[in-house]
PDB file of C-alpha atoms in Angstrom:
ATOM      1  CA  MET A   1      18.959  -4.430  10.811  1.00  0.00           C
ATOM      2  CA  ALA A   2      20.308  -3.628  14.254  1.00  0.00           C
ATOM      3  CA  VAL A   3      23.083  -1.522  12.716  1.00  0.00           C
ATOM      4  CA  GLU A   4      20.568   0.332  10.519  1.00  0.00           C
ATOM      5  CA  GLY A   5      18.339   0.970  13.535  1.00  0.00           C
ATOM      6  CA  THR A   6      21.248   2.308  15.552  1.00  0.00           C
ATOM      7  CA  THR A   7      22.328   4.537  12.671  1.00  0.00           C
ATOM      8  CA  GLY A   8      18.798   5.906  12.397  1.00  0.00           C
ATOM      9  CA  ARG A   9      18.700   6.724  16.100  1.00  0.00           C
ATOM     10  CA  VAL A  10      22.105   8.431  15.929  1.00  0.00           C
ATOM     11  CA  THR A  11      21.019  10.466  12.904  1.00  0.00           C
ATOM     12  CA  ARG A  12      17.799  11.570  14.583  1.00  0.00           C
ATOM     13  CA  ARG A  13      19.686  12.439  17.755  1.00  0.00           C
ATOM     14  CA  ARG A  14      22.207  14.489  15.785  1.00  0.00           C
ATOM     15  CA  VAL A  15      19.415  16.351  13.984  1.00  0.00           C
ATOM     16  CA  ARG A  16      17.786  17.088  17.338  1.00  0.00           C
ATOM     17  CA  THR A  17      21.114  18.211  18.841  1.00  0.00           C
ATOM     18  CA  ARG A  18      21.754  20.541  15.913  1.00  0.00           C
ATOM     19  CA  ALA A  19      18.251  22.019  16.203  1.00  0.00           C
ATOM     20  CA  ASN A  20      18.674  22.541  19.950  1.00  0.00           C
ATOM     21  CA  LEU A  21      22.027  24.257  19.433  1.00  0.00           C
ATOM     22  CA  LEU A  22      20.485  26.576  16.840  1.00  0.00           C
ATOM     23  CA  ASP A  23      17.581  27.433  19.148  1.00  0.00           C
ATOM     24  CA  ALA A  24      19.922  28.127  22.057  1.00  0.00           C
ATOM     25  CA  ALA A  25      22.244  30.181  19.867  1.00  0.00           C
ATOM     26  CA  PHE A  26      19.310  32.267  18.658  1.00  0.00           C
ATOM     27  CA  SER A  27      18.463  33.271  22.226  1.00  0.00           C
ATOM     28  CA  VAL A  28      22.087  33.983  23.166  1.00  0.00           C
ATOM     29  CA  PHE A  29      22.853  35.963  19.995  1.00  0.00           C
ATOM     30  CA  ALA A  30      19.678  38.034  20.406  1.00  0.00           C
ATOM     31  CA  ALA A  31      20.539  38.804  24.047  1.00  0.00           C
ATOM     32  CA  LYS A  32      24.257  39.584  23.674  1.00  0.00           C
ATOM     33  CA  GLY A  33      24.987  40.113  19.991  1.00  0.00           C
ATOM     34  CA  PHE A  34      27.240  38.203  17.622  1.00  0.00           C
ATOM     35  CA  GLY A  35      30.853  38.909  18.508  1.00  0.00           C
ATOM     36  CA  HIS A  36      30.042  38.910  22.222  1.00  0.00           C
ATOM     37  CA  VAL A  37      29.111  35.229  22.479  1.00  0.00           C
ATOM     38  CA  SER A  38      31.396  32.254  23.068  1.00  0.00           C
ATOM     39  CA  ILE A  39      30.933  28.619  22.088  1.00  0.00           C
ATOM     40  CA  GLU A  40      30.803  27.789  25.794  1.00  0.00           C
ATOM     41  CA  GLU A  41      27.821  30.095  26.275  1.00  0.00           C
ATOM     42  CA  VAL A  42      25.929  28.464  23.430  1.00  0.00           C
ATOM     43  CA  CYS A  43      26.714  24.985  24.797  1.00  0.00           C
ATOM     44  CA  GLU A  44      25.623  25.977  28.282  1.00  0.00           C
ATOM     45  CA  ALA A  45      22.342  27.422  27.002  1.00  0.00           C
ATOM     46  CA  ALA A  46      21.654  24.252  24.989  1.00  0.00           C
ATOM     47  CA  GLY A  47      22.820  21.866  27.716  1.00  0.00           C
ATOM     48  CA  TYR A  48      25.513  20.234  25.566  1.00  0.00           C
ATOM     49  CA  SER A  49      29.278  19.786  25.660  1.00  0.00           C
ATOM     50  CA  ARG A  50      31.807  21.357  23.306  1.00  0.00           C
ATOM     51  CA  GLY A  51      32.085  17.930  21.701  1.00  0.00           C
ATOM     52  CA  ALA A  52      28.416  18.035  20.718  1.00  0.00           C
ATOM     53  CA  PHE A  53      28.953  21.507  19.295  1.00  0.00           C
ATOM     54  CA  TYR A  54      31.932  20.484  17.172  1.00  0.00           C
ATOM     55  CA  SER A  55      30.148  17.391  15.889  1.00  0.00           C
ATOM     56  CA  ASN A  56      27.661  19.766  14.231  1.00  0.00           C
ATOM     57  CA  PHE A  57      29.545  23.010  13.550  1.00  0.00           C
ATOM     58  CA  SER A  58      33.179  23.803  12.888  1.00  0.00           C
ATOM     59  CA  SER A  59      32.935  27.294  14.347  1.00  0.00           C
ATOM     60  CA  LEU A  60      30.647  29.898  15.846  1.00  0.00           C
ATOM     61  CA  ASP A  61      30.581  31.621  12.449  1.00  0.00           C
ATOM     62  CA  GLU A  62      29.241  28.473  10.795  1.00  0.00           C
ATOM     63  CA  LEU A  63      26.507  28.161  13.432  1.00  0.00           C
ATOM     64  CA  PHE A  64      25.596  31.833  12.992  1.00  0.00           C
ATOM     65  CA  PHE A  65      25.301  31.460   9.213  1.00  0.00           C
ATOM     66  CA  ALA A  66      23.210  28.288   9.599  1.00  0.00           C
ATOM     67  CA  LEU A  67      20.896  30.089  12.003  1.00  0.00           C
ATOM     68  CA  TYR A  68      20.486  33.029   9.637  1.00  0.00           C
ATOM     69  CA  ARG A  69      19.829  30.834   6.597  1.00  0.00           C
ATOM     70  CA  GLU A  70      17.244  28.776   8.490  1.00  0.00           C
ATOM     71  CA  ARG A  71      15.204  31.829   9.495  1.00  0.00           C
ATOM     72  CA  ALA A  72      15.712  33.655   6.188  1.00  0.00           C
ATOM     73  CA  ASP A  73      14.573  30.648   4.161  1.00  0.00           C
ATOM     74  CA  LEU A  74      11.483  30.346   6.364  1.00  0.00           C
ATOM     75  CA  ILE A  75      10.499  33.938   5.593  1.00  0.00           C
ATOM     76  CA  ALA A  76      10.981  33.470   1.830  1.00  0.00           C
ATOM     77  CA  GLU A  77       8.882  30.278   1.907  1.00  0.00           C
ATOM     78  CA  GLN A  78       6.109  31.958   3.905  1.00  0.00           C
ATOM     79  CA  VAL A  79       5.902  34.889   1.513  1.00  0.00           C
ATOM     80  CA  SER A  80       5.919  32.596  -1.549  1.00  0.00           C
ATOM     81  CA  GLY A  81       3.207  30.446   0.010  1.00  0.00           C
ATOM     82  CA  VAL A  82       0.733  33.194   0.777  1.00  0.00           C
ATOM     83  CA  LEU A  83       1.291  34.893  -2.594  1.00  0.00           C
ATOM     84  CA  ALA A  84       0.459  31.674  -4.451  1.00  0.00           C
ATOM     85  CA  LEU A  85      -3.008  31.335  -2.937  1.00  0.00           C
ATOM     86  CA  ASP A  86      -5.134  33.134  -5.541  1.00  0.00           C
ATOM     87  CA  GLY A  87      -5.489  33.476  -9.301  1.00  0.00           C
ATOM     88  CA  PRO A  88      -3.869  35.869 -11.770  1.00  0.00           C
ATOM     89  CA  ALA A  89      -5.749  39.001 -10.660  1.00  0.00           C
ATOM     90  CA  LEU A  90      -4.115  40.553  -7.615  1.00  0.00           C
ATOM     91  CA  ASP A  91      -6.277  41.840  -4.783  1.00  0.00           C
ATOM     92  CA  VAL A  92      -3.563  44.104  -3.378  1.00  0.00           C
ATOM     93  CA  PRO A  93      -5.073  44.859   0.063  1.00  0.00           C
ATOM     94  CA  ALA A  94      -5.886  41.172   0.631  1.00  0.00           C
ATOM     95  CA  ALA A  95      -2.417  40.054  -0.515  1.00  0.00           C
ATOM     96  CA  VAL A  96      -0.776  42.701   1.697  1.00  0.00           C
ATOM     97  CA  ASP A  97      -2.832  41.484   4.661  1.00  0.00           C
ATOM     98  CA  ARG A  98      -1.677  37.902   4.092  1.00  0.00           C
ATOM     99  CA  VAL A  99       1.985  38.834   3.650  1.00  0.00           C
ATOM    100  CA  THR A 100       2.154  41.095   6.692  1.00  0.00           C
ATOM    101  CA  ASP A 101       0.403  38.464   8.794  1.00  0.00           C
ATOM    102  CA  VAL A 102       3.126  35.879   8.075  1.00  0.00           C
ATOM    103  CA  LEU A 103       6.207  38.120   7.829  1.00  0.00           C
ATOM    104  CA  LEU A 104       8.451  37.571  10.793  1.00  0.00           C
ATOM    105  CA  LEU A 105       8.235  40.753  12.883  1.00  0.00           C
ATOM    106  CA  ASP A 106      10.069  39.253  15.817  1.00  0.00           C
ATOM    107  CA  ARG A 107      12.434  41.664  17.536  1.00  0.00           C
ATOM    108  CA  ASN A 108      14.909  38.951  18.553  1.00  0.00           C
ATOM    109  CA  TRP A 109      15.147  37.816  14.938  1.00  0.00           C
ATOM    110  CA  LEU A 110      15.661  41.415  13.839  1.00  0.00           C
ATOM    111  CA  LEU A 111      18.528  41.799  16.310  1.00  0.00           C
ATOM    112  CA  VAL A 112      20.213  38.669  14.930  1.00  0.00           C
ATOM    113  CA  LYS A 113      19.513  39.768  11.351  1.00  0.00           C
ATOM    114  CA  THR A 114      21.044  43.198  12.023  1.00  0.00           C
ATOM    115  CA  ASP A 115      24.170  41.558  13.449  1.00  0.00           C
ATOM    116  CA  PHE A 116      24.377  39.477  10.284  1.00  0.00           C
ATOM    117  CA  LEU A 117      23.958  42.588   8.124  1.00  0.00           C
ATOM    118  CA  VAL A 118      26.790  44.410   9.915  1.00  0.00           C
ATOM    119  CA  HIS A 119      29.000  41.311   9.645  1.00  0.00           C
ATOM    120  CA  ALA A 120      28.157  41.002   5.939  1.00  0.00           C
ATOM    121  CA  ALA A 121      29.051  44.645   5.304  1.00  0.00           C
ATOM    122  CA  ARG A 122      32.638  43.840   6.285  1.00  0.00           C
ATOM    123  CA  ASP A 123      32.967  40.439   4.597  1.00  0.00           C
ATOM    124  CA  PRO A 124      32.212  39.961   0.859  1.00  0.00           C
ATOM    125  CA  ASP A 125      31.629  36.203   1.245  1.00  0.00           C
ATOM    126  CA  VAL A 126      29.041  36.767   3.959  1.00  0.00           C
ATOM    127  CA  ALA A 127      27.508  39.585   1.913  1.00  0.00           C
ATOM    128  CA  ARG A 128      26.901  37.184  -0.965  1.00  0.00           C
ATOM    129  CA  SER A 129      24.890  34.913   1.326  1.00  0.00           C
ATOM    130  CA  LEU A 130      22.752  37.838   2.491  1.00  0.00           C
ATOM    131  CA  LEU A 131      22.260  39.130  -1.043  1.00  0.00           C
ATOM    132  CA  GLU A 132      21.150  35.669  -2.200  1.00  0.00           C
ATOM    133  CA  HIS A 133      18.451  35.578   0.464  1.00  0.00           C
ATOM    134  CA  ARG A 134      17.237  39.070  -0.390  1.00  0.00           C
ATOM    135  CA  ALA A 135      17.149  38.130  -4.065  1.00  0.00           C
ATOM    136  CA  ARG A 136      14.986  35.060  -3.295  1.00  0.00           C
ATOM    137  CA  LEU A 137      12.574  37.182  -1.291  1.00  0.00           C
ATOM    138  CA  ARG A 138      12.374  39.816  -4.038  1.00  0.00           C
ATOM    139  CA  GLN A 139      11.915  37.156  -6.700  1.00  0.00           C
ATOM    140  CA  ALA A 140       8.984  35.598  -4.848  1.00  0.00           C
ATOM    141  CA  ILE A 141       7.279  39.000  -4.783  1.00  0.00           C
ATOM    142  CA  ALA A 142       8.215  39.860  -8.381  1.00  0.00           C
ATOM    143  CA  ASP A 143       6.895  36.499  -9.629  1.00  0.00           C
ATOM    144  CA  ARG A 144       3.530  37.170  -8.013  1.00  0.00           C
ATOM    145  CA  LEU A 145       3.355  40.699  -9.409  1.00  0.00           C
ATOM    146  CA  GLY A 146       4.330  39.309 -12.799  1.00  0.00           C
ATOM    147  CA  ARG A 147       1.397  36.897 -12.729  1.00  0.00           C
ATOM    148  CA  ALA A 148      -0.883  39.879 -12.157  1.00  0.00           C
ATOM    149  CA  ARG A 149       0.397  41.746 -15.224  1.00  0.00           C
ATOM    150  CA  GLY A 150      -2.533  42.479 -17.523  1.00  0.00           C
ATOM    151  CA  HIS A 151      -4.998  41.920 -14.674  1.00  0.00           C
ATOM    152  CA  THR A 152      -3.884  44.461 -12.078  1.00  0.00           C
ATOM    153  CA  ALA A 153      -2.001  47.683 -12.800  1.00  0.00           C
ATOM    154  CA  LEU A 154       0.847  48.869 -10.606  1.00  0.00           C
ATOM    155  CA  PRO A 155       1.805  52.529 -10.096  1.00  0.00           C
ATOM    156  CA  ALA A 156       3.980  53.534 -13.052  1.00  0.00           C
ATOM    157  CA  VAL A 157       6.538  55.163 -10.758  1.00  0.00           C
ATOM    158  CA  LEU A 158       7.647  51.720  -9.574  1.00  0.00           C
ATOM    159  CA  GLY A 159       8.698  50.702 -13.068  1.00  0.00           C
ATOM    160  CA  ASP A 160       8.626  46.952 -13.680  1.00  0.00           C
ATOM    161  CA  THR A 161       7.745  44.127 -11.296  1.00  0.00           C
ATOM    162  CA  ASP A 162      11.339  43.907 -10.068  1.00  0.00           C
ATOM    163  CA  GLY A 163      11.225  47.592  -9.135  1.00  0.00           C
ATOM    164  CA  ALA A 164       7.968  47.032  -7.266  1.00  0.00           C
ATOM    165  CA  ALA A 165       9.458  44.040  -5.436  1.00  0.00           C
ATOM    166  CA  ARG A 166      12.482  46.100  -4.408  1.00  0.00           C
ATOM    167  CA  ALA A 167      10.152  48.787  -3.046  1.00  0.00           C
ATOM    168  CA  VAL A 168       8.276  46.186  -0.978  1.00  0.00           C
ATOM    169  CA  VAL A 169      11.497  44.834   0.559  1.00  0.00           C
ATOM    170  CA  ALA A 170      12.727  48.382   1.243  1.00  0.00           C
ATOM    171  CA  ALA A 171       9.462  49.175   3.047  1.00  0.00           C
ATOM    172  CA  TYR A 172       9.892  46.051   5.175  1.00  0.00           C
ATOM    173  CA  ASP A 173      13.466  47.087   6.004  1.00  0.00           C
ATOM    174  CA  GLY A 174      12.353  50.538   7.100  1.00  0.00           C
ATOM    175  CA  VAL A 175       9.496  49.342   9.272  1.00  0.00           C
ATOM    176  CA  THR A 176      11.621  46.706  10.978  1.00  0.00           C
ATOM    177  CA  THR A 177      14.343  49.250  11.735  1.00  0.00           C
ATOM    178  CA  GLN A 178      11.748  51.346  13.535  1.00  0.00           C
ATOM    179  CA  LEU A 179      10.536  48.246  15.370  1.00  0.00           C
ATOM    180  CA  LEU A 180      14.031  47.642  16.725  1.00  0.00           C
ATOM    181  CA  LEU A 181      13.885  51.047  18.390  1.00  0.00           C
ATOM    182  CA  ASP A 182      10.296  51.413  19.592  1.00  0.00           C
ATOM    183  CA  ARG A 183       9.504  47.685  20.181  1.00  0.00           C
ATOM    184  CA  ASP A 184       5.888  48.204  19.058  1.00  0.00           C
ATOM    185  CA  VAL A 185       5.076  45.086  16.999  1.00  0.00           C
ATOM    186  CA  GLU A 186       1.390  45.857  16.468  1.00  0.00           C
ATOM    187  CA  HIS A 187       2.135  49.361  15.216  1.00  0.00           C
ATOM    188  CA  ALA A 188       4.868  47.997  12.943  1.00  0.00           C
ATOM    189  CA  ARG A 189       2.509  45.440  11.386  1.00  0.00           C
ATOM    190  CA  ALA A 190      -0.255  48.030  10.882  1.00  0.00           C
ATOM    191  CA  TRP A 191       2.171  50.561   9.417  1.00  0.00           C
ATOM    192  CA  LEU A 192       3.648  47.956   7.053  1.00  0.00           C
ATOM    193  CA  LYS A 193       0.153  47.152   5.757  1.00  0.00           C
ATOM    194  CA  GLN A 194      -0.590  50.835   5.120  1.00  0.00           C
ATOM    195  CA  LEU A 195       2.766  51.456   3.477  1.00  0.00           C
ATOM    196  CA  LEU A 196       2.632  48.431   1.145  1.00  0.00           C
ATOM    197  CA  THR A 197      -0.962  49.180   0.141  1.00  0.00           C
ATOM    198  CA  ALA A 198       0.001  52.773  -0.687  1.00  0.00           C
ATOM    199  CA  LEU A 199       3.068  51.592  -2.637  1.00  0.00           C
ATOM    200  CA  LEU A 200       1.212  49.047  -4.771  1.00  0.00           C
ATOM    201  CA  THR A 201      -2.029  50.975  -5.395  1.00  0.00           C
ATOM    202  CA  ASP A 202      -3.151  54.569  -5.758  1.00  0.00           C
ATOM    203  CA  GLY A 203      -3.104  54.733  -1.958  1.00  0.00           C
ATOM    204  CA  SER A 204      -6.822  54.180  -1.417  1.00  0.00           C
ATOM    205  CA  GLY A 205      -6.667  50.397  -1.201  1.00  0.00           C
ATOM    206  CA  THR A 206      -8.042  49.983  -4.725  1.00  0.00           C
ATOM    207  CA  PRO A 207      -5.531  49.160  -7.492  1.00  0.00           C
ATOM    208  CA  ASP A 208      -5.019  52.018  -9.958  1.00  0.00           C
ATOM    209  CA  GLN A 209      -6.380  50.877 -13.324  1.00  0.00           C
ATOM    210  CA  HIS A 210      -5.410  53.987 -15.342  1.00  0.00           C
TER     211      HIS A 210
END
């Protein structure tokens, strides 16, 4: 029992160390950019030694990918959660309100995400990881729009539910790019709500039933 108890404490401590390293890395990457950060800087920010770092990650790249996946998975889960709250009929303005309220419009995250995007553009293996996340996010949206089929009409120009989901993600990409430059979170959230409502309805806030 003593050995099991010790193992449990070590496991919990390692989980906590890993989480602290990820949190510290997030701040350092956001401030300096991936490619301008050393392992020593991450360790210093977290208050750990290089040994603690290497007991959790084999490289700075591995830590960066883990950090991205953690945040990206959180966003996909949040979107899936809020879209599963109601029945088959889709109240577009209400659903847009819920999604934009939970979507991560954090500038530091967007800086890290942009670094990851640039890195992925030059490395096919990294690109696959990014594409998988984007596919999960699109699928969560497409699944919800699919449940609404027969209950709520979408603008014909969007094509099928996958086309509509791609349009939603593209709108999010555009708004967050603007946010990186003007740093106006409230305007970004309001603009995203207007844009998504216009995309998924006739633009008036009432789904087009024609």
